[in-house]
Tab-separated table of C-alpha atoms and ligand atoms in Angstrom:
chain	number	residue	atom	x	y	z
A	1	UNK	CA	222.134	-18.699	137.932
A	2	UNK	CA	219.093	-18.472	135.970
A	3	UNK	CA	216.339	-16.401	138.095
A	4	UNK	CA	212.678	-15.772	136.734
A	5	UNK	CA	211.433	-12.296	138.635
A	6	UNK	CA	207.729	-11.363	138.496
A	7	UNK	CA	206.445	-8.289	139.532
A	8	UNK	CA	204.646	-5.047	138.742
A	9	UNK	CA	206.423	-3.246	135.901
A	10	UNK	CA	204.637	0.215	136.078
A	11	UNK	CA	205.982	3.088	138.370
A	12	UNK	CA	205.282	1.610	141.487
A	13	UNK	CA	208.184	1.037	143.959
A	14	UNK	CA	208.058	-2.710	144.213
A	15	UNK	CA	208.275	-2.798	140.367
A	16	UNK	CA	211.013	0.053	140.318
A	17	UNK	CA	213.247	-2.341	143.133
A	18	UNK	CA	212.212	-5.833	141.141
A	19	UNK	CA	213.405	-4.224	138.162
A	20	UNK	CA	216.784	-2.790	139.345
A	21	UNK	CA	217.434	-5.725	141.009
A	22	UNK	CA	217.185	-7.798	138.035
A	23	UNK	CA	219.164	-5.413	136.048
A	24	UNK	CA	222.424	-5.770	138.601
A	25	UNK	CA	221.764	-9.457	138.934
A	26	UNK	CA	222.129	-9.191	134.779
A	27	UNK	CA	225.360	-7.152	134.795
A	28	UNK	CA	226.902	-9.946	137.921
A	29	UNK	CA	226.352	-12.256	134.319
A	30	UNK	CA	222.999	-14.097	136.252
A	31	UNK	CA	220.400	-15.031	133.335
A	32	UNK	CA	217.511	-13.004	133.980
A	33	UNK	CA	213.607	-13.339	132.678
A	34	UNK	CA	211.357	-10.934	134.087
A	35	UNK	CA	207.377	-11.926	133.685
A	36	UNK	CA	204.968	-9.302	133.883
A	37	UNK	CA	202.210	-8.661	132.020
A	38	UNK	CA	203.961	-5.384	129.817
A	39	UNK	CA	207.690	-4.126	129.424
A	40	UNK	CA	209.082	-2.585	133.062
A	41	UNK	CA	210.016	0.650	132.857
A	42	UNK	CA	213.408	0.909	133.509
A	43	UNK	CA	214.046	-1.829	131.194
A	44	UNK	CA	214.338	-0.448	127.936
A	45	UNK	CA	217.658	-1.295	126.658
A	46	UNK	CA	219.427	-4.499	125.657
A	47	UNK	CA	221.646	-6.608	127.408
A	48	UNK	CA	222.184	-10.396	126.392
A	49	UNK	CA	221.504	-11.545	130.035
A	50	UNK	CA	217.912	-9.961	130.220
A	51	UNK	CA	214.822	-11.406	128.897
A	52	UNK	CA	211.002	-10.399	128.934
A	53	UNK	CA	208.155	-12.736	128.531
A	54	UNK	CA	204.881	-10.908	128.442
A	55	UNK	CA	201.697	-12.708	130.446
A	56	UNK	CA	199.326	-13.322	127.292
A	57	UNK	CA	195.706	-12.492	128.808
A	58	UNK	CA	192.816	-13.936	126.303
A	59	UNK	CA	190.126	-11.380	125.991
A	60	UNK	CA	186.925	-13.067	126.566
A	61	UNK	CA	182.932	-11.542	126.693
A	62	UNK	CA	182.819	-13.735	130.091
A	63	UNK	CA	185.340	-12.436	132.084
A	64	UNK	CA	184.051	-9.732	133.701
A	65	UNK	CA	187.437	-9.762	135.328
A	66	UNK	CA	190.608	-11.079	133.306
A	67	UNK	CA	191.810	-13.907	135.286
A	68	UNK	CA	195.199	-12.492	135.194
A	69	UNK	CA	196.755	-15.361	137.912
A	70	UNK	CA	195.972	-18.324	135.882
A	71	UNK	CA	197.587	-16.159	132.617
A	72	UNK	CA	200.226	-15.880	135.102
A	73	UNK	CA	200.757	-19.005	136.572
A	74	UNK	CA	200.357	-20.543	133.367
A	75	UNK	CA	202.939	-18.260	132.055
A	76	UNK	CA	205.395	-19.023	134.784
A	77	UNK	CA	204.788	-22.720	134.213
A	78	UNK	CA	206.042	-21.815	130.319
A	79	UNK	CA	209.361	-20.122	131.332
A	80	UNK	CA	210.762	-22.097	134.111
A	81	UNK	CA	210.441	-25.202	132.565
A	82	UNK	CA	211.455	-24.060	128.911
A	83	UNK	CA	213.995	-21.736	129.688
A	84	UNK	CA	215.223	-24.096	132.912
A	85	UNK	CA	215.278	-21.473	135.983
A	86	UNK	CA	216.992	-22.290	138.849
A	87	UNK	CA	214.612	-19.706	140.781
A	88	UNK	CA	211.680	-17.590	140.662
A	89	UNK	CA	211.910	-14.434	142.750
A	90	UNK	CA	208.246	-12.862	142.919
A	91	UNK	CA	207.762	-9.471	144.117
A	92	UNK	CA	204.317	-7.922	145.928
A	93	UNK	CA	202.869	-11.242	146.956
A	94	UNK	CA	199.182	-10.166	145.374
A	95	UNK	CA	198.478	-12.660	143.443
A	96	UNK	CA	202.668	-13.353	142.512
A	97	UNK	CA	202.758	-15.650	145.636
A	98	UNK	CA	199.563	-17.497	144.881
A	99	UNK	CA	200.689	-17.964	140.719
A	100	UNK	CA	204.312	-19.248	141.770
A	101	UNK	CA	202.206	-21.743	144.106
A	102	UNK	CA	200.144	-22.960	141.690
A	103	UNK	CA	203.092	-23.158	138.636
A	104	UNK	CA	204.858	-25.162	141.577
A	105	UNK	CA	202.484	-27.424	141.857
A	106	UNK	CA	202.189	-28.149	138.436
A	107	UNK	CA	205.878	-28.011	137.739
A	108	UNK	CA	206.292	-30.872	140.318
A	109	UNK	CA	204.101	-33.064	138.234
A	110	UNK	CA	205.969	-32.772	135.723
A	111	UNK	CA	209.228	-34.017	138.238
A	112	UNK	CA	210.539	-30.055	138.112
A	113	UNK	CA	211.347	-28.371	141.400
A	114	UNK	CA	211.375	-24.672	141.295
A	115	UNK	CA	212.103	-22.978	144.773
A	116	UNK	CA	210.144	-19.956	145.129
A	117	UNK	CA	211.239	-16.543	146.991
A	118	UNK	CA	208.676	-14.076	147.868
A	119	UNK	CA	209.296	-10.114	148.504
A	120	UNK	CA	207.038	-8.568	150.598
A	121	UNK	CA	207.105	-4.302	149.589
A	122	UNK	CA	204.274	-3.305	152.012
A	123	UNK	CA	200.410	-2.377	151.045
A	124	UNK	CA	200.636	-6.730	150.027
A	125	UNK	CA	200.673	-7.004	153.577
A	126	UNK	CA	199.717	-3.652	155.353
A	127	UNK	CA	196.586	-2.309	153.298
A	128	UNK	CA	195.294	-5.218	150.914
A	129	UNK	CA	196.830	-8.386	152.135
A	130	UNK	CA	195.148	-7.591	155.385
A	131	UNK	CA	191.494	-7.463	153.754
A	132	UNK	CA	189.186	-10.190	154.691
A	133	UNK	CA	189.165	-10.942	150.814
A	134	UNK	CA	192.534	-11.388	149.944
A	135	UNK	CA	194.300	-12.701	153.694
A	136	UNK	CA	193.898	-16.440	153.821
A	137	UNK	CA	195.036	-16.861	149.894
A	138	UNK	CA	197.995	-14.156	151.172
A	139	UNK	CA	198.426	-15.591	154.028
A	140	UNK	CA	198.488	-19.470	152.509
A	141	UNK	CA	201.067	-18.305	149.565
A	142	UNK	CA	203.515	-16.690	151.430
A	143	UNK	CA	203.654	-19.743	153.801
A	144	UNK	CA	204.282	-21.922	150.387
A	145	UNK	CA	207.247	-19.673	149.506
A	146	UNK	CA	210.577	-21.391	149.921
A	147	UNK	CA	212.143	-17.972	150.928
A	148	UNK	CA	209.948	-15.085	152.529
A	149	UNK	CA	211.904	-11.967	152.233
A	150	UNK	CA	210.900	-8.167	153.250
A	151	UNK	CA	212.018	-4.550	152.702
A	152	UNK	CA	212.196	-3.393	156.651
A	153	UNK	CA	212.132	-4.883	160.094
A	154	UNK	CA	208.877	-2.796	160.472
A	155	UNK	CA	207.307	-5.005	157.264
A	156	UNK	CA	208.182	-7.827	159.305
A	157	UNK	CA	206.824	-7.033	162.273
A	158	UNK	CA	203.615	-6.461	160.350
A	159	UNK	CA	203.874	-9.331	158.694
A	160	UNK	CA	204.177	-11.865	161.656
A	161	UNK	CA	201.327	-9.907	163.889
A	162	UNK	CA	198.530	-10.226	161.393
A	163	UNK	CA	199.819	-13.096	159.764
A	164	UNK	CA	200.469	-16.597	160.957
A	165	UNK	CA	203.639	-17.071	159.347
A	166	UNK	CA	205.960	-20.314	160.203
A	167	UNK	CA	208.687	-19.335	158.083
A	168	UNK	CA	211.868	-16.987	158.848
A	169	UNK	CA	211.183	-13.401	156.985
A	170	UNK	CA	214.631	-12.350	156.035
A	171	UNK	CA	215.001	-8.401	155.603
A	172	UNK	CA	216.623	-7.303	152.648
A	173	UNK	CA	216.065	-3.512	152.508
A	174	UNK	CA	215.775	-1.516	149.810
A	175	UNK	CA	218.765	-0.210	147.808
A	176	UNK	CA	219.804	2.504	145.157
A	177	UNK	CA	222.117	3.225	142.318
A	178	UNK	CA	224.264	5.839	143.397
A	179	UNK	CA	225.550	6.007	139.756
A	180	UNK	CA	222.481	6.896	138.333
A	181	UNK	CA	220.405	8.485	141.371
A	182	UNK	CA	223.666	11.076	141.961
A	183	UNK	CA	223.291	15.429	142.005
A	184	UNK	CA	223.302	16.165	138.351
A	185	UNK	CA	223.823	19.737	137.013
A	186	UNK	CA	220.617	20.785	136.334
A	187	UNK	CA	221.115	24.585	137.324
A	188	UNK	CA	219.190	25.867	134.158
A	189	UNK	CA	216.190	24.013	135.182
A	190	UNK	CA	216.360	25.143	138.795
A	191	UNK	CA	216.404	28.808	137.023
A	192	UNK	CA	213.718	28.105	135.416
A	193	UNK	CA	211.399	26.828	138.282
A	194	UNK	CA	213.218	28.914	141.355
A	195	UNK	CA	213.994	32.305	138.929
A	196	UNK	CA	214.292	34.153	142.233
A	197	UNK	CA	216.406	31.726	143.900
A	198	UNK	CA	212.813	30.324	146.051
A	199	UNK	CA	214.011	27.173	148.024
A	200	UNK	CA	212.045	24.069	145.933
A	201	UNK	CA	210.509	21.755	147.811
A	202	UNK	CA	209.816	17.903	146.065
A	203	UNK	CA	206.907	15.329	147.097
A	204	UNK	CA	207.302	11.980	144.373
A	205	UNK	CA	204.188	9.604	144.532
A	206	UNK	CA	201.565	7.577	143.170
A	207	UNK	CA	199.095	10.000	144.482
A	208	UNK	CA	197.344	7.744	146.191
A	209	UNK	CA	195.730	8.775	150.154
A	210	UNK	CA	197.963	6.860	151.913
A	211	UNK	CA	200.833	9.423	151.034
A	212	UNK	CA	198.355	12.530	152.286
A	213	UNK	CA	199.756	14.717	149.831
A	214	UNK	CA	197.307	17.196	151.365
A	215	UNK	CA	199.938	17.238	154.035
A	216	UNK	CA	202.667	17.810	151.750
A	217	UNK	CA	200.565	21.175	150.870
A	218	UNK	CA	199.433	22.237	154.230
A	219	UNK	CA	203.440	22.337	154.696
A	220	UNK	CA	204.536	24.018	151.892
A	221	UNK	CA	201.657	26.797	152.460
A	222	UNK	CA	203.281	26.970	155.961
A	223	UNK	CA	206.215	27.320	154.853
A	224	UNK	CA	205.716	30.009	152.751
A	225	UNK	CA	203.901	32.568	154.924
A	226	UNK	CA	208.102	32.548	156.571
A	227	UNK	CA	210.764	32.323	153.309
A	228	UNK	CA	210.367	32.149	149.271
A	229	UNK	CA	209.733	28.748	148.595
A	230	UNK	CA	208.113	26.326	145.258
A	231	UNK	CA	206.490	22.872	145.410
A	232	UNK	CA	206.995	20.137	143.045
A	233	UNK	CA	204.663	16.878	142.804
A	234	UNK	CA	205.509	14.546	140.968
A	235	UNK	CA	203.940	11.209	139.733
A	236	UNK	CA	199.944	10.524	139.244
A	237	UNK	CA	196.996	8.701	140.858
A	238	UNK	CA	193.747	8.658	142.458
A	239	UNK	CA	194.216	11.778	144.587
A	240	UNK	CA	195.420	14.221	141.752
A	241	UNK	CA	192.830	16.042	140.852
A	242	UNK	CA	191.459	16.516	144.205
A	243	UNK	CA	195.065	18.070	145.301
A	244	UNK	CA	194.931	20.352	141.962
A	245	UNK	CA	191.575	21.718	142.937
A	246	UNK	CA	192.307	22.099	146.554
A	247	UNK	CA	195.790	24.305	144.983
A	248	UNK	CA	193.572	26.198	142.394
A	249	UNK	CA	191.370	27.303	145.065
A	250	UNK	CA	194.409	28.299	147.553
A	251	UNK	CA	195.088	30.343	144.516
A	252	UNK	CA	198.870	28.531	144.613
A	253	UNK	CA	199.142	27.329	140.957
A	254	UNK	CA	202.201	29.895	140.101
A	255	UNK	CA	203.870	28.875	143.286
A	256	UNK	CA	202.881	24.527	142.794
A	257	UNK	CA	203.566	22.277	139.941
A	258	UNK	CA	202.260	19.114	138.923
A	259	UNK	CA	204.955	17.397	136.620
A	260	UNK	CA	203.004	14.128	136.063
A	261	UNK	CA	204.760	10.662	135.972
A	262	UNK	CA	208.661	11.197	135.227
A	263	UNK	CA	211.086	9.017	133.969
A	264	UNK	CA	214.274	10.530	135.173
A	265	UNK	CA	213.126	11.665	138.572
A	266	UNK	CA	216.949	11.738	139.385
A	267	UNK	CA	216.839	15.442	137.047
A	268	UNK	CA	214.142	17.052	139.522
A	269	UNK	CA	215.597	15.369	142.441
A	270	UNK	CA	219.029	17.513	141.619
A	271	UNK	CA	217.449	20.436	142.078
A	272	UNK	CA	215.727	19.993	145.167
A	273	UNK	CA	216.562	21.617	148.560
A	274	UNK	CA	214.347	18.962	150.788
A	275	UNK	CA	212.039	16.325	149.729
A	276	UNK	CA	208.374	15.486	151.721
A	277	UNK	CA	206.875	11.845	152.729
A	278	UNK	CA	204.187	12.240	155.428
A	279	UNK	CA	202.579	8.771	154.527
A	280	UNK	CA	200.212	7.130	156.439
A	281	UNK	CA	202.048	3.830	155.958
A	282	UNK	CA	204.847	3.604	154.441
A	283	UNK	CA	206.697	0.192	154.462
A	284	UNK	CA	210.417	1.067	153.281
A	285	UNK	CA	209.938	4.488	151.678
A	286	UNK	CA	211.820	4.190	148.247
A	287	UNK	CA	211.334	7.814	147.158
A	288	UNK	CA	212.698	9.243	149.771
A	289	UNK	CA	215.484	6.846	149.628
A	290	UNK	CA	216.214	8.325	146.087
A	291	UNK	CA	216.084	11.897	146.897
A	292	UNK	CA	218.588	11.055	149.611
A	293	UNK	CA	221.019	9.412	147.081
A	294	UNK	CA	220.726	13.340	145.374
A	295	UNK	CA	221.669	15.143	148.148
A	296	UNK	CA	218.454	16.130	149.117
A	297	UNK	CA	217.193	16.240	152.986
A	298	UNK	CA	213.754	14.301	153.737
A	299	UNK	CA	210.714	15.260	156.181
A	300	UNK	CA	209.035	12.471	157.021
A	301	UNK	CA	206.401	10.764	159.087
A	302	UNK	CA	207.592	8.083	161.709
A	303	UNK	CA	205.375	5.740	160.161
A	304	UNK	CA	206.046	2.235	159.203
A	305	UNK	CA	209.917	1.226	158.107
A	306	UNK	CA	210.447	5.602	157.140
A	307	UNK	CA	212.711	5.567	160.964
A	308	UNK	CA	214.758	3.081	159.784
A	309	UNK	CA	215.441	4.898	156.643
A	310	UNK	CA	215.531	8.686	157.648
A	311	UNK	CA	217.701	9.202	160.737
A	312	UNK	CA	216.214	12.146	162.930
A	313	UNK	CA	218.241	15.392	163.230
A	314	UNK	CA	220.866	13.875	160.849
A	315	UNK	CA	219.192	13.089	157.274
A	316	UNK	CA	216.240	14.569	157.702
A	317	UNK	CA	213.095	14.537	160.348
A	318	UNK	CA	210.099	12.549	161.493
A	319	UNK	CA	207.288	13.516	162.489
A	320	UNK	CA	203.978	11.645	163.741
A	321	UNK	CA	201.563	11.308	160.810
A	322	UNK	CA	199.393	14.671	160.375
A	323	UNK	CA	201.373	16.411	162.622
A	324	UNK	CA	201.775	19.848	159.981
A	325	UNK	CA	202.951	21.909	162.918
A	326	UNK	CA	206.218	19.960	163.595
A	327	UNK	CA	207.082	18.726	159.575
A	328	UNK	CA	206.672	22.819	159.175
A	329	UNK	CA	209.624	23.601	162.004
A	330	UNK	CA	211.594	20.737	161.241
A	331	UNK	CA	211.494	21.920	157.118
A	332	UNK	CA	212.196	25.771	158.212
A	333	UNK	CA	215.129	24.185	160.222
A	334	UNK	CA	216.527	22.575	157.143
A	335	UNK	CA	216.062	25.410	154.920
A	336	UNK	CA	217.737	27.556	156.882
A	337	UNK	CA	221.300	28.368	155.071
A	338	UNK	CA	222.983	27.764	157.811
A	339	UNK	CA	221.840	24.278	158.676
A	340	UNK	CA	221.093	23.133	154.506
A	341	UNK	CA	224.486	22.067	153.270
A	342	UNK	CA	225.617	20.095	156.360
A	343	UNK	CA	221.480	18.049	156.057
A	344	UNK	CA	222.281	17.885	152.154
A	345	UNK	CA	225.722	16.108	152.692
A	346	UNK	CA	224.377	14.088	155.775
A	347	UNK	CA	221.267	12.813	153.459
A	348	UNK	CA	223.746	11.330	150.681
A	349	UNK	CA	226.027	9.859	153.465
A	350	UNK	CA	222.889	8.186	155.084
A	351	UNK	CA	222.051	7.145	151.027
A	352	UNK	CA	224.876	5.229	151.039
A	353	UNK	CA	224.229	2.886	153.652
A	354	UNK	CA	221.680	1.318	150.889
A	355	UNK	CA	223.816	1.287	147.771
A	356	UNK	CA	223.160	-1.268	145.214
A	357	UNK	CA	226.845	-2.882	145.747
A	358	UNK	CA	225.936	-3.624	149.123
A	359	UNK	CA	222.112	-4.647	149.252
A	360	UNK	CA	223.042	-6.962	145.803
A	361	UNK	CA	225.083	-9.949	147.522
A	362	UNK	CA	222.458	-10.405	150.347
A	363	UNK	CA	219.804	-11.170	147.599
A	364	UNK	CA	222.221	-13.647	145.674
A	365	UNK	CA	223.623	-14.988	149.201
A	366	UNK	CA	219.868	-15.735	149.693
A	367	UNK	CA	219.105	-17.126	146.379
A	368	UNK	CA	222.349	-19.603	147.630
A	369	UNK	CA	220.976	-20.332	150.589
A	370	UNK	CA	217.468	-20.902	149.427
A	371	UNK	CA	218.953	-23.480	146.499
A	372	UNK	CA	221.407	-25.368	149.101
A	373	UNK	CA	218.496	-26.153	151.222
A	374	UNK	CA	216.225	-27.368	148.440
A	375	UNK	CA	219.293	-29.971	147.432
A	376	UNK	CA	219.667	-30.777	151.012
A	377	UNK	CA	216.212	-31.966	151.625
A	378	UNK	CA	216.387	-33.654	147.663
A	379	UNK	CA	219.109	-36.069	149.301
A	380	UNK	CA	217.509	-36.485	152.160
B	1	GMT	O1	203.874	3.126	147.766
B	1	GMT	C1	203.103	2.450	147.126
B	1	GMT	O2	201.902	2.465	147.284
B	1	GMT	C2	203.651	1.518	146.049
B	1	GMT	C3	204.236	0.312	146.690
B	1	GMT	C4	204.598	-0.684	145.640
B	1	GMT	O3	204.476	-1.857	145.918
B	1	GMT	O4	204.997	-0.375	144.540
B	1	GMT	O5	205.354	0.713	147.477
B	1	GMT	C5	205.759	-0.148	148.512
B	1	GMT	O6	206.961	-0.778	148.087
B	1	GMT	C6	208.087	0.096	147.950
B	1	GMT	C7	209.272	-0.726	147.449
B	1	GMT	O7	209.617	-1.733	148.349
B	1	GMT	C8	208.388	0.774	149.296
B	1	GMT	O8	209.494	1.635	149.173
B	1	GMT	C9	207.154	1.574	149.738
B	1	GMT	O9	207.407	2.105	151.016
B	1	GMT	C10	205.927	0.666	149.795
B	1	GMT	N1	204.743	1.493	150.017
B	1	GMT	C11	204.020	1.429	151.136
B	1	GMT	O10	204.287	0.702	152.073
B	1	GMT	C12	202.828	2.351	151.201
């Protein structure tokens, strides 16, 4: 099959899953041509089934703001009819959705059909698809899309109460690679961070105030007034500085770390001993997902699709957002020796529930589906 995805291709999780995806769909021998506007970042090697066409954006004095979905659109109009896709997969409907409509449109002009699959990953629908100036255009595109998928029953939910959607959302959750997101030995580097064998704490983000990484401090500083203990953030946004001054004046810099945005988050991951998300929303919860795949337990809020990713008592805990009190007993709990190895091997077992192998053939069972109806309705 020949499948055109679009999506983000910086750090962001809806990027990070478009990306993978498209790299598995490459190895099952599936032509692949991502279009995004630069290179994703996890695809940086070759492999004959993977292509990249870059969104060329005209710089011109009167754009105030690039019109990046008519570069888009236009773009998308380019590749499926040149390189003949059978599909275009767009992920994060804002403005994918509303491009793919519009290439549609013009590729059925031209007699070309190209069935379009949208993935909803969350703040598309929860925190800007719900704004008064993006939801009818959201709201419009998605109900265009031939196939409407999204990353938790919660997203759905969402998704159909502030939407009026007359489609079927399918959920496909997310998924990781166990081969690559696996405990590596990374001992020397724990050593170096944990030199008197402190229990290291991880928070991964895109620091923005929906993941209340204030939380994630206000628990570690708990935390630490009971056992030895370091903190790890990792990643980069909006909220960093603030969260650096707010640990400067805490006086906490020897005991907190900012590591920036990190490639290999996998290597930190390893050496871990429990891994923070109190987000306000969180649709799936990728990160966490990750650090599970390394062995590493997860406190959590209960918001959004985090319950149906971090079991309660078994993988980790939830919590209700902002409440520091109860992520603070629940981490003591799991950094207690006696309780840690038995949440370490129950967080990988709960990882594997989401492995690539078995999230992969729902996506190309959809694509199927999605195709077979298309010819269906052609005959008809
Ligand atoms: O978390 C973010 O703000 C980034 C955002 C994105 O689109 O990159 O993440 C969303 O999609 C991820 C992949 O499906 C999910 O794992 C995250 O939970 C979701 N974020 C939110 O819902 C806040």
């Amino acid at each position: 099959m020949k499948i055109g995805i679009v999506c983000y291709p910086t750090f962001g999780g809806s990027g990070v899953v478009a990306t993978e995806l498209g790299i598995a769909l490459a190895k099952e021998r599936h032509q692949v041509h991502f279009i995004t506007y630069s290179q994703p970042t996890r695809f940086d090697f070759f492999n004959e089934n993977l292509f990249y066409h870059e969104v060329d954006m005209m710089a011109y004095p009167l754009f105030q703001y690039a019109p990046y979905e008519t570069a888009l659109a236009s773009k998308m109009v380019d590749v499926v009819k040149y390189e003949q896709l059978d599909i275009l997969h767009v992920h994060y409907a804002i403005p994918h959705a509303s491009a793919a409509f519009i290439a549609k449109q013009i590729l059925k002009q031209q007699n070309i059909e190209i069935p379009v699959i949208t993935t909803l990953h969350g703040t598309d629908i929860t925190l800007v698809g719900k704004d008064p100036s993006f939801e009818p255009v959201v709201a419009f595109s998605i109900n265009q899309s031939d196939g409407i998928t999204s990353v938790s029953e919660d997203l759905r939910r969402d998704t159909y109460d502030h939407f009026k959607i007359e489609k079927e959302i399918r959920v496909i959750p997310n998924f990781v690679d166990l081969q690559k997101f696996k405990k590596l030995k990374k001992e020397h580097f724990k050593k170096a961070i944990c030199p008197n064998d402190e229990k290291l704490i991880v928070h991964t983000s895109n620091f923005r105030p929906v993941k209340r990484i204030e939380d994630v401090v206000a628990v570690f500083q708990n935390v630490r007034s009971h056992i030895p203990v370091k903190l790890l953030l990792v990643g980069d946004g909006p909220e960093r500085a603030k969260i650096e001054s707010l640990c400067r004046e805490c006086n906490d810099c020897d005991d907190i770390r900012f590591l920036g945005k990190l490639e290999a988050v996998e290597e930190v991951l390893s050496v871990a001993d429990l891994f923070i998300m109190p987000s306000e929303k969180e649709s799936f919860g990728l990160a966490a997902l990750e650090a599970m795949a390394c062995q590493v337990p997860v406190i959590s809020s209960n918001a959004g699709g985090l319950p149906e990713l971090n079991i309660h008592g078994h993988s980790g805990y939830l919590s209700n957002v902002g409440d520091i009190n109860s992520m603070t007993k629940h981490a003591l709990e799991i950094l207690d020796e006696k309780n840690l190895p038995a949440f370490k091997k129950n967080a990988l077992d709960r990882a594997k529930d989401f492995e690539l192998s078995k999230i992969l053939p729902k996506y190309e069972n959809y694509y199927n589906e999605i195709l077979d109806k298309k010819k269906r309705v052609e005959v008809v």
